[in-house]
Structure formats: C-alpha cells, structure tokens
Short mmCIF file of C-alpha atoms and ligand atoms in Angstrom, two decimals:
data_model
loop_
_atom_site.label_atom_id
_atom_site.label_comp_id
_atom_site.label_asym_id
_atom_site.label_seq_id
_atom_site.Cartn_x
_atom_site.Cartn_y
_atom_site.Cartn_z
CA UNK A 1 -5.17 -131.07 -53.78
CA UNK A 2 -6.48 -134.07 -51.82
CA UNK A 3 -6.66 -135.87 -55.53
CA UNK A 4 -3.19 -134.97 -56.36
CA UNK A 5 -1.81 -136.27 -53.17
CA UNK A 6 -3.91 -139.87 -53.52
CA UNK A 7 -2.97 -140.06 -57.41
CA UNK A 8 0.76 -139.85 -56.02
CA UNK A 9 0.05 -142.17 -53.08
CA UNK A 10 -1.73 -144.65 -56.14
CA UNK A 11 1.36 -144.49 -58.14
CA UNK A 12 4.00 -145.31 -55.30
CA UNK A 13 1.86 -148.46 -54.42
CA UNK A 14 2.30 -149.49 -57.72
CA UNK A 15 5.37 -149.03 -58.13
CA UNK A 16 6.00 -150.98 -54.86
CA UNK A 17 4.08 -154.10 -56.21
CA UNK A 18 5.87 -154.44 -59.92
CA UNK A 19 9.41 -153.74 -57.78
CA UNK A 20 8.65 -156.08 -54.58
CA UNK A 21 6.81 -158.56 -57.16
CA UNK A 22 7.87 -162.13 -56.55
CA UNK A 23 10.47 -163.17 -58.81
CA UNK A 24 11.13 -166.25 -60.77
CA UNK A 25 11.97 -168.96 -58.65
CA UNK A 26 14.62 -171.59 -60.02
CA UNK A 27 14.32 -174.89 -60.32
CA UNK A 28 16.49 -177.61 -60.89
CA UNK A 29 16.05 -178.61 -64.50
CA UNK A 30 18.27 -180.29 -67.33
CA UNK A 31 19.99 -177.62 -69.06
CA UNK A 32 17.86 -174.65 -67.35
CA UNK A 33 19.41 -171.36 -66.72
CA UNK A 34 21.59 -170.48 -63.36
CA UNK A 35 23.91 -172.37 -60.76
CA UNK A 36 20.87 -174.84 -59.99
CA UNK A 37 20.58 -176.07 -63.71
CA UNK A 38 21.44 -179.61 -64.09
CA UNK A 39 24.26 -180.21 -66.50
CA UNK A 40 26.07 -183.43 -67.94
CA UNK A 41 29.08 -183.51 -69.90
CA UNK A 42 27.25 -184.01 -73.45
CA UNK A 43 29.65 -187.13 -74.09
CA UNK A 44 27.82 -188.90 -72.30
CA UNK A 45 24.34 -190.91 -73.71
CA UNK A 46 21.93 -191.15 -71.10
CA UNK A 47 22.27 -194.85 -70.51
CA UNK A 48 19.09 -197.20 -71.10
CA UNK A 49 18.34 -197.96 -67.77
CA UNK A 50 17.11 -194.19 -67.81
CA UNK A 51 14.73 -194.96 -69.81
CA UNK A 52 12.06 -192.71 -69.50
CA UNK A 53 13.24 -189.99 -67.61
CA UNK A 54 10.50 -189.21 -65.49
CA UNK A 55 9.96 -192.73 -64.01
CA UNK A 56 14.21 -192.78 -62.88
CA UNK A 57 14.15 -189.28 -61.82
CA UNK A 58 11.76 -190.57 -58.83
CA UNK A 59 13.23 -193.48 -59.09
CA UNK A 60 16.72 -193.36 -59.19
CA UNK A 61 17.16 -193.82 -55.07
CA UNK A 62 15.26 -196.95 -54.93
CA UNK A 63 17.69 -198.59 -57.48
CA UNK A 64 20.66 -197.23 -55.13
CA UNK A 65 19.59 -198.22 -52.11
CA UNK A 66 18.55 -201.42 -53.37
CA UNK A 67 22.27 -201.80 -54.79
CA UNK A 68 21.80 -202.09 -57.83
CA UNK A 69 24.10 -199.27 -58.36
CA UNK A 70 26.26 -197.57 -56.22
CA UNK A 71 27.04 -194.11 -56.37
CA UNK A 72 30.27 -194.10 -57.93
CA UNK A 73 28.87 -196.05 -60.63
CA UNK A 74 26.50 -192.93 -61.37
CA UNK A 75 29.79 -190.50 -60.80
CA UNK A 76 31.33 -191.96 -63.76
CA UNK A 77 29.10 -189.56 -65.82
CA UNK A 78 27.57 -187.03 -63.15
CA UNK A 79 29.44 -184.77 -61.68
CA UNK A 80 28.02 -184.71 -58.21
CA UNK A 81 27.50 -180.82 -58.14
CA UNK A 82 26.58 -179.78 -61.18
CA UNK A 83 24.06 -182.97 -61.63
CA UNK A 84 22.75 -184.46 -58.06
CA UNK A 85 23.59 -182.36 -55.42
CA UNK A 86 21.78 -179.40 -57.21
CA UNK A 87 18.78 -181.28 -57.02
CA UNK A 88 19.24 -182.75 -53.74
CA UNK A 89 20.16 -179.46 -51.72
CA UNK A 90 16.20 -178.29 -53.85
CA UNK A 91 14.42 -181.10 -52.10
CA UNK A 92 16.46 -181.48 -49.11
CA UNK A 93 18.20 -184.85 -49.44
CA UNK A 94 21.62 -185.83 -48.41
CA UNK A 95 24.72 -184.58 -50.96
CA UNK A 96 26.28 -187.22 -52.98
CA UNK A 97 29.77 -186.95 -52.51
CA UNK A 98 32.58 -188.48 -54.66
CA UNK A 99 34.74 -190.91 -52.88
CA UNK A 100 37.71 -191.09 -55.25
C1 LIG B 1 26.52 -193.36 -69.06
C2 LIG B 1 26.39 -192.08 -68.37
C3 LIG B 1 25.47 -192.02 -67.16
C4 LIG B 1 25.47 -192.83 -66.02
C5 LIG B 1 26.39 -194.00 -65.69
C6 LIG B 1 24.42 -192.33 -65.17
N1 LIG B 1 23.78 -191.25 -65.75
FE1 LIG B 1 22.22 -190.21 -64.98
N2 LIG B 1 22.07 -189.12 -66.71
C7 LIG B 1 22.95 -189.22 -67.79
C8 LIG B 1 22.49 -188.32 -68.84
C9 LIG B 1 23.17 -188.10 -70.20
C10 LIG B 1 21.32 -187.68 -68.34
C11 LIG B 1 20.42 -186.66 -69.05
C12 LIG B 1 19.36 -187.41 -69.77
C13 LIG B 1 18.48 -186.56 -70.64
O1 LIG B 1 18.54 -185.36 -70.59
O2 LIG B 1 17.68 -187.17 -71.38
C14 LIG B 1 21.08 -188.21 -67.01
C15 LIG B 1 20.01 -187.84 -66.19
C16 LIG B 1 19.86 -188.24 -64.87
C17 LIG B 1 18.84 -187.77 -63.96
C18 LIG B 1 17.72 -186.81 -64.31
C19 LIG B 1 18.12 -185.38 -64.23
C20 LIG B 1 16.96 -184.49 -64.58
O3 LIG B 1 16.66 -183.59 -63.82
O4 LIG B 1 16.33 -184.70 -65.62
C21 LIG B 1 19.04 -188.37 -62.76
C22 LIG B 1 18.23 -188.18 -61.49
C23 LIG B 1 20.19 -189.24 -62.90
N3 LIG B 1 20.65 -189.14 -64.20
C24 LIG B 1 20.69 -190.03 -61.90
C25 LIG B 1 21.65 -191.02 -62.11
C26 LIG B 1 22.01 -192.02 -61.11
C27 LIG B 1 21.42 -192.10 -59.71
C28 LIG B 1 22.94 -192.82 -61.69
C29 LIG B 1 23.62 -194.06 -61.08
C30 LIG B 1 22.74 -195.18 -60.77
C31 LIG B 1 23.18 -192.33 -63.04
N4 LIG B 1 22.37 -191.25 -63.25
C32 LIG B 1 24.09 -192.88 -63.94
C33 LIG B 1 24.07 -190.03 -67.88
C34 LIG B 1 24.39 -191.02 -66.97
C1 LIG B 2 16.09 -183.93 -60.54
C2 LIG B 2 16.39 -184.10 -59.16
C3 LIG B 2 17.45 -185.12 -58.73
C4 LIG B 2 18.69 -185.35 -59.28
C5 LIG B 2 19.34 -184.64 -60.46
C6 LIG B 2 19.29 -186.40 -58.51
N1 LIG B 2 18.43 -186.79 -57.52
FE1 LIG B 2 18.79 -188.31 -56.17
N2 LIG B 2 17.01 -187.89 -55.27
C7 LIG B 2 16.07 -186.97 -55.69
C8 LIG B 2 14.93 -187.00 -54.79
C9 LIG B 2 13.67 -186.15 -54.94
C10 LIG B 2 15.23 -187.96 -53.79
C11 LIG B 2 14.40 -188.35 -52.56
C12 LIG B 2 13.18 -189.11 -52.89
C13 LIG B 2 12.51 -189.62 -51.65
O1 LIG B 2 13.05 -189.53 -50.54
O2 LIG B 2 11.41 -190.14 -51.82
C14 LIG B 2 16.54 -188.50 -54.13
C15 LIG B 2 17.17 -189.50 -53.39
C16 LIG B 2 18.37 -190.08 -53.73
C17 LIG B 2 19.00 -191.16 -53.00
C18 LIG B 2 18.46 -191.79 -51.73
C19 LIG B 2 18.88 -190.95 -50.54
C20 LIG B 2 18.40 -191.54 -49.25
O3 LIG B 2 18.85 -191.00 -48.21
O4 LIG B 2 17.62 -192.47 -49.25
C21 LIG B 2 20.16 -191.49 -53.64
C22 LIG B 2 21.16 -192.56 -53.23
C23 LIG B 2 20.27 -190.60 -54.77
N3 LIG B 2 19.15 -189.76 -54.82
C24 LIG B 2 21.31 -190.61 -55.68
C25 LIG B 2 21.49 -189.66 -56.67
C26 LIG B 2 22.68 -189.54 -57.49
C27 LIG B 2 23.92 -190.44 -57.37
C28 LIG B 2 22.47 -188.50 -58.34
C29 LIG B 2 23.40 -187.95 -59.42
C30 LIG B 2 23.94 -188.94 -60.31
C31 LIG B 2 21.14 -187.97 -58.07
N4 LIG B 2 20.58 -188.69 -57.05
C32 LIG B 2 20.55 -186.92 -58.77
C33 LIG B 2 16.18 -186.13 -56.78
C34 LIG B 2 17.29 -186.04 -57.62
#
C-alpha cells in the first residue's frame, strides 16, 4: 500500500514540474515570433549606416544623442511600436514616440 501511495505521490510531482516548467521567454528579435518581434516594412533596405547590425544595435543611441540623427529621421522607416519601443519597453529605456 505504502508503495502505491508514494508511486502516486512520484507521479503528481512530476507532473507538477513538466506543467509549472518555465516557459520560453521572448525576446525581442528581427522577425521572431509574438507581439515583441521586431518588424520593418520589407520596403525598406536597411540603410548603410547600419552596417553591421550588431555594432548599431548598441549603438544606435549614441548616434542620436549625438545628433546625428534625430528620431524622426529613424521613423521614416520604423514604426515606433512594432520596431523600437518593443525593444525599449525589454530593456527598460524610454518609448520613442512619433511627433508627426
Ligand atoms: C531606410 C530605412 C531605415 C532608416 C531610415 C532607419 N532604419 Fe533601422 N532598420 C532598417 C531595417 C530594414 C532594419 C533591419 C535590418 C536587418 O534585418 O538586417 C533596421 C534595423 C534596426 C535596428 C536593429 C533591430 C534588431 O533588433 O536587429 C535598430 C536598433 C534600428 N534599426 C534603429 C534605427 C535608428 C535609431 C534609426 C535612426 C537613426 C534607424 N534605425 C533608421 C531600416 C531603417
Ligand atoms: C534591439 C533592441 C533595440 C531596438 C529595436 C531599438 N533600440 Fe534604441 N536602445 C536600445 C538599448 C539597449 C538602449 C540603451 C542603451 C544604453 O543605455 O546603454 C537604447 C537607447 C536608445 C536611445 C537613447 C535613450 C536615452 O535615454 O539615452 C535612443 C534615442 C534610441 N535608443 C532610439 C531608438 C530608435 C529611434 C529606435 C527605432 C528606430 C530604437 N532605438 C530601436 C535598444 C534598442
């Protein structure tokens, strides 16, 4: 009996870790799945300036706030929800947020 009722109490606890197992978490990421994916009307070409990817991806604020750019030049192919504010709301920086 005892066996029976710790085989049962064996099987619930595993069933408790596969169904309380920690999920997938998402990410922001070009063209990933769900509302956090980053997505850019594909008319656009990425221009050369972001050129490679990963150095203006960590980049991309310096040449802002330096003025270089200004965020409405960036808005002329981003949509600020679908491809900055995704990102920023992940790592906690300040929305963009079209002035026009
Ligand atoms: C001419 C259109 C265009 C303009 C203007 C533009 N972008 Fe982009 N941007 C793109 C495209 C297209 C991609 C995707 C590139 C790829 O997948 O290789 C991209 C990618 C990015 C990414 C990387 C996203 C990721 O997760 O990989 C960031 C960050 C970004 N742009 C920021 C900016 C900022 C900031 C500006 C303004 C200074 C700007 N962009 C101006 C078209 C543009
Ligand atoms: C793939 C992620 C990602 C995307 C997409 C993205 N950003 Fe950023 N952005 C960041 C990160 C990370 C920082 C902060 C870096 C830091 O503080 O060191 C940042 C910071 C900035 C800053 C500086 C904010 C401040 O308070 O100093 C500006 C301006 C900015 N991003 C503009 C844009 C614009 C405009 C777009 C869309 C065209 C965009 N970003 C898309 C990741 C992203």
């Amino acid at each position: 009996m005892r066996k029976v009722i710790l085989a049962v109490a064996l099987l619930v606890m595993m069933g408790l870790v596969v169904g309380f197992y920690p999920g997938y978490v998402e990410k922001p990421v070009k063209d990933g799945l769900g509302p956090m994916a980053i997505r850019l009307d594909p008319r656009f070409p990425a221009p050369a300036y972001h050129n490679p990817l990963n150095w203006w991806q960590t980049h991309h604020m310096d040449v802002v706030n330096r003025g270089d750019f200004t965020q409405q030049d960036c808005l002329h192919c981003h949509q600020p929800q679908t491809s900055c504010n995704n990102c920023h709301t992940y790592v906690g920086v300040p929305e963009i947020v079209d002035s026009q």
